[in-house]
Amino acid sequence: MRITALETPGHTDDSLSYVWCDTDVSDDPVGVFTGDALFVGDVGRADFYPQRAREVAGLLRSTSRKLLELGDHVVIYPAHGAGSVCGSGMADREISTLGYERRHNPRLQTDSRDAFIEAKLAEHHEIPPYFKHMEALNLSGPPALERPINVPPLTSAAVKGAMHNAVVVDVRSASAFLGAHLPRSLSLPAGMIASYAGWLLNAEDELVLVADDAEAATAAAVQLARIGFDRATGYLAPALTAWAAMGEAFNTLPVVDTDEVRARVESSPENWTLLDVRGDNEVSTSRIAGSQHVYLGDLQARQNELDPGRHYTVMCGSGARATIGASVLLRAGFTDVDLFFGSIGAWKSAGLTTETASGR
């Protein structure tokens, strides 16, 4: 086997991809580890050097062409998958080839360098605060992780004792969190860890997980460790039903439907706010009149801009991100919080009007 480094700038100036060949068979490349340069269904983000935006977008375009020259048969192994903040259009697959990406990756469909650059300049990506932590780890080297990652079961009594110092992270589905959850726990469904853990957790946080079972707890701990959150000390076992059966406290999160939200919007209650936690690009194209926007990733840092005495109904695209947002508010001591189940998707399905950012 032979592995060769290939300079692939654009995402960052020092980005490298690694080409590997099975020299027992041929000198032709078999696969390429593309890092953040090329993903399944997308290419890397090119916004880390704002003053050089056009230049680095051009570098990324040259990099994508350089990678394609390796051959359509070559298997790609990117550093991130669907849900990562390092791209916006990644397919929910771990496997692809350069040939498949040449034919189906939207960013590789145009032969125009200018069109590629303009498309990259038009993108809007958030920069989670944990990126600074990751940069430091990249320079110093991360600590060694236990292999395999072990997340021990914790009794209800152990979890209750740990709750004073640890962050309880509920990695079950949003709907499960709505039905019952531990007081002051943070909703972070497993499929959304890559997108939002970096906004809502600190590297030094001790974590206690609430999961459906041991397998789900371990999978969540692995995802968390991959982005620098490696202090998951255990998970609640048996499940939340046993916690409740022992007489321990639990909370629910009320939900409201489209008719109720429409009635509130029309009557404009003095002490009520519809809080939209979607991304800036989503809100700019379609928002409910009168709603307040705070991006989910910024919500924890900006919660002091909100009034704990107000009634907040949290919404997003369908309800999953809104569940996370509502849990952030509840952890911060807000008491009058509910969730617009279905959110903007349900609002539009009901044929109700929205406005663009220019219509504010």
Short mmCIF file of C-alpha atoms in Angstrom, two decimals:
data_model
loop_
_atom_site.label_atom_id
_atom_site.label_comp_id
_atom_site.label_asym_id
_atom_site.label_seq_id
_atom_site.Cartn_x
_atom_site.Cartn_y
_atom_site.Cartn_z
CA MET A 1 0.00 0.00 0.00
CA ARG A 2 1.12 3.53 -0.72
CA ILE A 3 -0.42 6.74 0.64
CA THR A 4 0.39 10.08 -0.95
CA ALA A 5 -0.51 13.56 0.30
CA LEU A 6 -2.25 15.84 -2.19
CA GLU A 7 -2.50 19.59 -1.60
CA THR A 8 -6.18 20.53 -1.78
CA PRO A 9 -6.53 24.16 -0.61
CA GLY A 10 -9.77 26.13 -0.55
CA HIS A 11 -11.46 25.00 2.63
CA THR A 12 -8.25 26.06 4.36
CA ASP A 13 -4.88 26.99 2.91
CA ASP A 14 -3.20 23.92 4.37
CA SER A 15 -5.90 21.38 3.47
CA LEU A 16 -4.52 18.01 2.41
CA SER A 17 -6.16 14.94 0.91
CA TYR A 18 -4.55 11.51 1.06
CA VAL A 19 -4.58 9.20 -1.95
CA TRP A 20 -4.04 5.50 -1.37
CA CYS A 21 -3.00 2.82 -3.83
CA ASP A 22 -2.96 -0.96 -3.52
CA THR A 23 0.52 -1.41 -4.95
CA ASP A 24 0.20 -5.21 -4.84
CA VAL A 25 -2.27 -4.83 -7.68
CA SER A 26 -1.60 -1.53 -9.43
CA ASP A 27 -0.25 2.00 -9.06
CA ASP A 28 -3.72 3.36 -9.84
CA PRO A 29 -5.41 5.07 -6.86
CA VAL A 30 -8.13 3.10 -5.08
CA GLY A 31 -9.41 5.76 -2.72
CA VAL A 32 -8.86 9.29 -1.45
CA PHE A 33 -9.41 10.72 2.01
CA THR A 34 -10.77 14.13 1.06
CA GLY A 35 -10.97 15.75 4.49
CA ASP A 36 -13.10 18.89 4.19
CA ALA A 37 -12.40 19.45 0.49
CA LEU A 38 -15.01 17.14 -1.03
CA PHE A 39 -18.02 15.51 0.60
CA VAL A 40 -20.71 13.13 -0.57
CA GLY A 41 -23.06 15.56 -2.32
CA ASP A 42 -21.21 18.77 -1.52
CA VAL A 43 -17.82 20.46 -1.37
CA GLY A 44 -16.15 22.12 1.59
CA ARG A 45 -17.05 25.52 2.92
CA ALA A 46 -14.79 28.36 1.84
CA ASP A 47 -15.65 31.12 4.30
CA PHE A 48 -12.84 30.94 6.84
CA TYR A 49 -10.91 33.77 5.16
CA PRO A 50 -13.58 36.46 4.63
CA GLN A 51 -11.16 38.99 3.20
CA ARG A 52 -10.09 36.46 0.56
CA ALA A 53 -13.50 34.94 -0.12
CA ARG A 54 -13.32 35.01 -3.91
CA GLU A 55 -9.74 33.76 -3.98
CA VAL A 56 -10.31 30.76 -1.70
CA ALA A 57 -13.52 29.83 -3.51
CA GLY A 58 -11.43 29.73 -6.67
CA LEU A 59 -8.86 27.55 -4.93
CA LEU A 60 -11.61 25.16 -3.87
CA ARG A 61 -12.84 24.96 -7.45
CA SER A 62 -9.32 24.06 -8.62
CA THR A 63 -9.10 21.49 -5.84
CA SER A 64 -12.35 19.81 -6.90
CA ARG A 65 -11.04 19.49 -10.45
CA LYS A 66 -7.74 18.12 -9.20
CA LEU A 67 -9.53 15.43 -7.22
CA LEU A 68 -11.71 14.43 -10.19
CA GLU A 69 -8.57 13.81 -12.24
CA LEU A 70 -7.78 10.84 -9.98
CA GLY A 71 -10.39 8.81 -11.87
CA ASP A 72 -14.07 8.01 -11.70
CA HIS A 73 -13.44 4.65 -10.02
CA VAL A 74 -11.78 6.18 -6.95
CA VAL A 75 -13.70 5.84 -3.67
CA ILE A 76 -13.94 9.00 -1.56
CA TYR A 77 -13.67 9.06 2.24
CA PRO A 78 -14.66 12.53 3.47
CA ALA A 79 -14.12 13.79 7.01
CA HIS A 80 -17.79 14.67 7.57
CA GLY A 81 -21.25 13.43 6.70
CA ALA A 82 -24.83 14.66 6.64
CA GLY A 83 -25.63 17.10 9.41
CA SER A 84 -22.14 18.53 9.72
CA VAL A 85 -21.81 22.31 9.85
CA CYS A 86 -18.97 22.03 7.32
CA GLY A 87 -21.44 21.77 4.44
CA SER A 88 -25.10 22.25 3.68
CA GLY A 89 -25.95 19.66 1.04
CA MET A 90 -24.23 16.47 2.14
CA ALA A 91 -26.01 13.25 1.24
CA ASP A 92 -26.87 10.89 4.06
CA ARG A 93 -24.45 8.23 2.81
CA GLU A 94 -20.91 7.32 3.81
CA ILE A 95 -19.92 5.89 0.43
CA SER A 96 -19.38 7.45 -2.97
CA THR A 97 -16.91 7.59 -5.85
CA LEU A 98 -15.46 10.47 -7.79
CA GLY A 99 -17.42 9.33 -10.83
CA TYR A 100 -20.70 9.42 -8.95
CA GLU A 101 -19.89 12.85 -7.53
CA ARG A 102 -18.93 14.12 -10.98
CA ARG A 103 -22.40 13.16 -12.21
CA HIS A 104 -24.55 14.03 -9.18
CA ASN A 105 -22.79 16.48 -6.86
CA PRO A 106 -24.44 19.89 -7.55
CA ARG A 107 -21.19 21.78 -6.96
CA LEU A 108 -19.42 19.72 -9.62
CA GLN A 109 -22.09 20.09 -12.29
CA THR A 110 -20.85 23.30 -13.85
CA ASP A 111 -17.78 23.78 -16.01
CA SER A 112 -17.85 27.50 -15.25
CA ARG A 113 -15.29 28.65 -12.72
CA ASP A 114 -17.18 31.89 -12.16
CA ALA A 115 -20.46 30.07 -11.50
CA PHE A 116 -18.76 27.84 -8.93
CA ILE A 117 -17.23 30.84 -7.17
CA GLU A 118 -20.49 32.79 -7.11
CA ALA A 119 -22.33 29.78 -5.68
CA LYS A 120 -19.78 29.49 -2.87
CA LEU A 121 -19.91 33.23 -2.15
CA ALA A 122 -23.70 33.05 -1.85
CA GLU A 123 -23.57 30.36 0.84
CA HIS A 124 -24.13 31.19 4.48
CA HIS A 125 -22.54 28.96 7.11
CA GLU A 126 -22.59 29.37 10.86
CA ILE A 127 -19.33 29.11 12.83
CA PRO A 128 -19.92 27.22 16.09
CA PRO A 129 -17.87 28.39 19.09
CA TYR A 130 -16.38 24.93 19.53
CA PHE A 131 -14.34 25.50 16.35
CA LYS A 132 -11.84 27.43 18.52
CA HIS A 133 -11.49 24.40 20.76
CA MET A 134 -11.00 22.13 17.76
CA GLU A 135 -8.34 24.45 16.33
CA ALA A 136 -6.42 24.22 19.61
CA LEU A 137 -6.71 20.43 19.62
CA ASN A 138 -5.51 20.28 16.02
CA LEU A 139 -2.38 22.23 16.98
CA SER A 140 -1.57 20.45 20.25
CA GLY A 141 -2.98 17.02 19.49
CA PRO A 142 -6.12 15.66 21.16
CA PRO A 143 -5.94 13.41 24.21
CA ALA A 144 -6.09 9.69 23.58
CA LEU A 145 -9.58 8.22 23.75
CA GLU A 146 -10.46 4.95 25.39
CA ARG A 147 -11.14 2.31 22.76
CA PRO A 148 -13.84 1.26 22.51
CA ILE A 149 -15.63 4.20 24.09
CA ASN A 150 -17.33 2.89 27.20
CA VAL A 151 -20.47 4.56 28.59
CA PRO A 152 -21.46 2.76 31.79
CA PRO A 153 -25.06 2.49 32.97
CA LEU A 154 -25.95 4.72 35.92
CA THR A 155 -28.66 4.06 38.45
CA SER A 156 -31.34 6.65 39.05
CA ALA A 157 -29.66 7.54 42.32
CA ALA A 158 -26.29 8.05 40.58
CA VAL A 159 -27.87 10.25 37.91
CA LYS A 160 -29.70 12.27 40.53
CA GLY A 161 -26.41 12.89 42.33
CA ALA A 162 -24.57 13.79 39.15
CA MET A 163 -27.19 16.28 37.96
CA HIS A 164 -25.76 18.98 40.26
CA ASN A 165 -22.51 19.17 38.30
CA ALA A 166 -23.13 17.45 34.98
CA VAL A 167 -25.11 18.44 31.90
CA VAL A 168 -27.85 15.90 31.28
CA VAL A 169 -28.07 15.38 27.52
CA ASP A 170 -31.17 13.63 26.24
CA VAL A 171 -30.27 11.98 22.93
CA ARG A 172 -33.67 10.38 22.38
CA SER A 173 -36.03 11.64 19.69
CA ALA A 174 -37.66 15.03 20.01
CA SER A 175 -41.07 13.43 20.48
CA ALA A 176 -39.75 11.31 23.36
CA PHE A 177 -38.41 14.44 25.05
CA LEU A 178 -41.77 16.15 24.67
CA GLY A 179 -43.51 13.30 26.51
CA ALA A 180 -41.17 13.13 29.50
CA HIS A 181 -37.68 14.32 30.34
CA LEU A 182 -35.42 14.93 33.31
CA PRO A 183 -35.61 18.44 34.79
CA ARG A 184 -33.09 20.86 33.22
CA SER A 185 -31.97 18.28 30.68
CA LEU A 186 -30.86 19.37 27.23
CA SER A 187 -32.62 17.81 24.25
CA LEU A 188 -30.07 16.83 21.62
CA PRO A 189 -31.43 14.03 19.40
CA ALA A 190 -28.70 11.70 18.19
CA GLY A 191 -29.11 12.73 14.56
CA MET A 192 -28.51 16.39 15.48
CA ILE A 193 -25.43 16.03 17.68
CA ALA A 194 -23.02 16.92 14.89
CA SER A 195 -24.95 20.09 14.08
CA TYR A 196 -25.65 21.52 17.52
CA ALA A 197 -23.48 19.99 20.27
CA GLY A 198 -20.74 22.46 19.36
CA TRP A 199 -23.06 25.38 20.06
CA LEU A 200 -24.58 24.15 23.30
CA LEU A 201 -21.87 22.25 25.16
CA ASN A 202 -18.46 23.16 26.53
CA ALA A 203 -15.46 20.86 26.19
CA GLU A 204 -15.05 20.69 29.97
CA ASP A 205 -18.67 19.70 30.61
CA GLU A 206 -19.26 16.39 32.33
CA LEU A 207 -22.13 14.72 30.48
CA VAL A 208 -24.79 12.27 31.59
CA LEU A 209 -26.83 10.81 28.75
CA VAL A 210 -30.46 9.82 28.57
CA ALA A 211 -30.86 7.27 25.78
CA ASP A 212 -33.23 4.51 24.77
CA ASP A 213 -30.67 1.80 25.49
CA ALA A 214 -26.97 1.06 25.89
CA GLU A 215 -26.37 0.89 22.15
CA ALA A 216 -27.91 4.33 21.58
CA ALA A 217 -25.93 5.79 24.48
CA THR A 218 -22.65 4.44 23.11
CA ALA A 219 -23.39 5.70 19.59
CA ALA A 220 -24.16 9.18 20.96
CA ALA A 221 -20.99 9.18 23.07
CA VAL A 222 -18.93 8.30 20.00
CA GLN A 223 -20.46 11.19 18.04
CA LEU A 224 -19.80 13.58 20.90
CA ALA A 225 -16.20 12.41 21.32
CA ARG A 226 -15.50 12.87 17.61
CA ILE A 227 -16.07 16.61 17.98
CA GLY A 228 -14.23 17.03 21.26
CA PHE A 229 -16.88 16.30 23.89
CA ASP A 230 -15.44 13.18 25.47
CA ARG A 231 -16.61 13.42 29.08
CA ALA A 232 -19.76 11.30 28.89
CA THR A 233 -19.63 9.56 32.26
CA GLY A 234 -22.66 7.31 31.82
CA TYR A 235 -26.28 6.96 30.84
CA LEU A 236 -29.50 6.57 32.78
CA ALA A 237 -30.38 2.89 33.18
CA PRO A 238 -32.98 1.59 33.29
CA ALA A 239 -34.96 3.93 31.07
CA LEU A 240 -36.89 7.07 31.98
CA THR A 241 -39.99 5.01 32.77
CA ALA A 242 -38.12 3.39 35.65
CA TRP A 243 -36.98 6.82 36.84
CA ALA A 244 -40.61 7.94 36.97
CA ALA A 245 -41.73 4.69 38.61
CA MET A 246 -39.36 5.43 41.49
CA GLY A 247 -41.17 8.67 42.13
CA GLU A 248 -38.40 10.89 40.73
CA ALA A 249 -39.34 14.24 39.20
CA PHE A 250 -39.76 14.59 35.46
CA ASN A 251 -41.13 17.29 33.18
CA THR A 252 -43.07 17.43 29.93
CA LEU A 253 -42.99 20.03 27.16
CA PRO A 254 -46.41 21.25 26.02
CA VAL A 255 -47.11 21.46 22.30
CA VAL A 256 -49.57 23.59 20.35
CA ASP A 257 -50.93 23.16 16.84
CA THR A 258 -51.34 25.50 13.90
CA ASP A 259 -54.81 26.69 14.86
CA GLU A 260 -53.61 27.74 18.30
CA VAL A 261 -50.58 29.58 16.93
CA ARG A 262 -52.70 31.32 14.31
CA ALA A 263 -55.13 32.45 17.02
CA ARG A 264 -52.25 33.81 19.07
CA VAL A 265 -50.71 35.59 16.10
CA GLU A 266 -54.04 37.21 15.25
CA SER A 267 -54.82 38.28 18.83
CA SER A 268 -51.22 39.28 19.68
CA PRO A 269 -51.25 38.50 23.43
CA GLU A 270 -49.29 41.13 25.32
CA ASN A 271 -46.97 38.67 27.06
CA TRP A 272 -46.46 36.13 24.25
CA THR A 273 -43.70 35.70 21.65
CA LEU A 274 -43.39 33.25 18.77
CA LEU A 275 -39.67 32.44 18.78
CA ASP A 276 -38.22 31.15 15.48
CA VAL A 277 -34.89 29.31 15.90
CA ARG A 278 -34.26 28.44 12.24
CA GLY A 279 -31.19 29.57 10.33
CA ASP A 280 -30.86 33.06 8.89
CA ASN A 281 -31.28 31.87 5.30
CA GLU A 282 -34.51 30.03 6.16
CA VAL A 283 -36.04 32.97 7.98
CA SER A 284 -35.05 35.45 5.29
CA THR A 285 -37.14 33.63 2.70
CA SER A 286 -40.15 32.66 4.79
CA ARG A 287 -41.22 33.81 8.25
CA ILE A 288 -44.44 34.21 10.22
CA ALA A 289 -45.30 37.86 10.71
CA GLY A 290 -44.58 39.09 14.20
CA SER A 291 -42.22 36.27 15.15
CA GLN A 292 -38.87 36.90 16.79
CA HIS A 293 -35.80 35.23 15.35
CA VAL A 294 -32.84 33.89 17.32
CA TYR A 295 -30.82 31.17 15.57
CA LEU A 296 -30.75 27.97 17.63
CA GLY A 297 -26.96 27.95 17.77
CA ASP A 298 -26.95 31.45 19.25
CA LEU A 299 -29.87 30.93 21.63
CA GLN A 300 -27.84 29.93 24.67
CA ALA A 301 -25.45 32.86 24.27
CA ARG A 302 -28.29 35.32 23.63
CA GLN A 303 -30.82 34.10 26.17
CA ASN A 304 -30.23 37.24 28.26
CA GLU A 305 -31.91 39.18 25.43
CA LEU A 306 -35.14 37.32 26.20
CA ASP A 307 -37.49 37.92 29.11
CA PRO A 308 -37.85 34.90 31.47
CA GLY A 309 -41.24 36.26 32.46
CA ARG A 310 -42.69 36.03 28.95
CA HIS A 311 -44.52 33.13 27.35
CA TYR A 312 -42.48 31.74 24.45
CA THR A 313 -43.71 29.36 21.77
CA VAL A 314 -40.65 27.95 20.00
CA MET A 315 -40.76 26.99 16.32
CA CYS A 316 -38.42 25.83 13.56
CA GLY A 317 -38.96 23.89 10.32
CA SER A 318 -40.88 20.92 11.70
CA GLY A 319 -40.37 20.85 15.47
CA ALA A 320 -37.09 18.99 16.13
CA ARG A 321 -34.82 22.03 16.41
CA ALA A 322 -37.55 23.86 18.31
CA THR A 323 -37.47 21.06 20.91
CA ILE A 324 -33.75 21.68 21.40
CA GLY A 325 -34.41 25.42 21.65
CA ALA A 326 -37.18 24.97 24.18
CA SER A 327 -34.91 22.78 26.31
CA VAL A 328 -32.26 25.54 26.27
CA LEU A 329 -34.80 28.01 27.63
CA LEU A 330 -36.06 25.58 30.27
CA ARG A 331 -32.48 24.93 31.44
CA ALA A 332 -32.02 28.69 31.78
CA GLY A 333 -35.02 28.98 34.09
CA PHE A 334 -37.74 30.04 31.67
CA THR A 335 -40.99 28.55 32.93
CA ASP A 336 -43.67 29.45 30.35
CA VAL A 337 -42.45 27.64 27.24
CA ASP A 338 -44.29 25.51 24.70
CA LEU A 339 -43.59 24.25 21.20
CA PHE A 340 -45.25 24.75 17.83
CA PHE A 341 -45.43 21.13 16.73
CA GLY A 342 -45.06 21.04 12.95
CA SER A 343 -43.74 24.60 12.94
CA ILE A 344 -43.33 26.42 9.61
CA GLY A 345 -44.02 23.20 7.69
CA ALA A 346 -47.44 22.85 9.31
CA TRP A 347 -48.13 26.58 8.88
CA LYS A 348 -47.51 26.39 5.13
CA SER A 349 -49.44 23.13 4.78
CA ALA A 350 -52.44 24.94 6.22
CA GLY A 351 -52.17 27.51 3.43
CA LEU A 352 -51.30 30.35 5.80
CA THR A 353 -49.25 33.29 4.61
CA THR A 354 -45.61 34.02 5.35
CA GLU A 355 -43.39 36.95 4.56
CA THR A 356 -39.78 37.46 3.52
CA ALA A 357 -37.21 39.34 5.56
CA SER A 358 -37.79 42.41 3.35
CA GLY A 359 -41.44 42.26 4.39
CA ARG A 360 -40.71 42.89 8.05
#
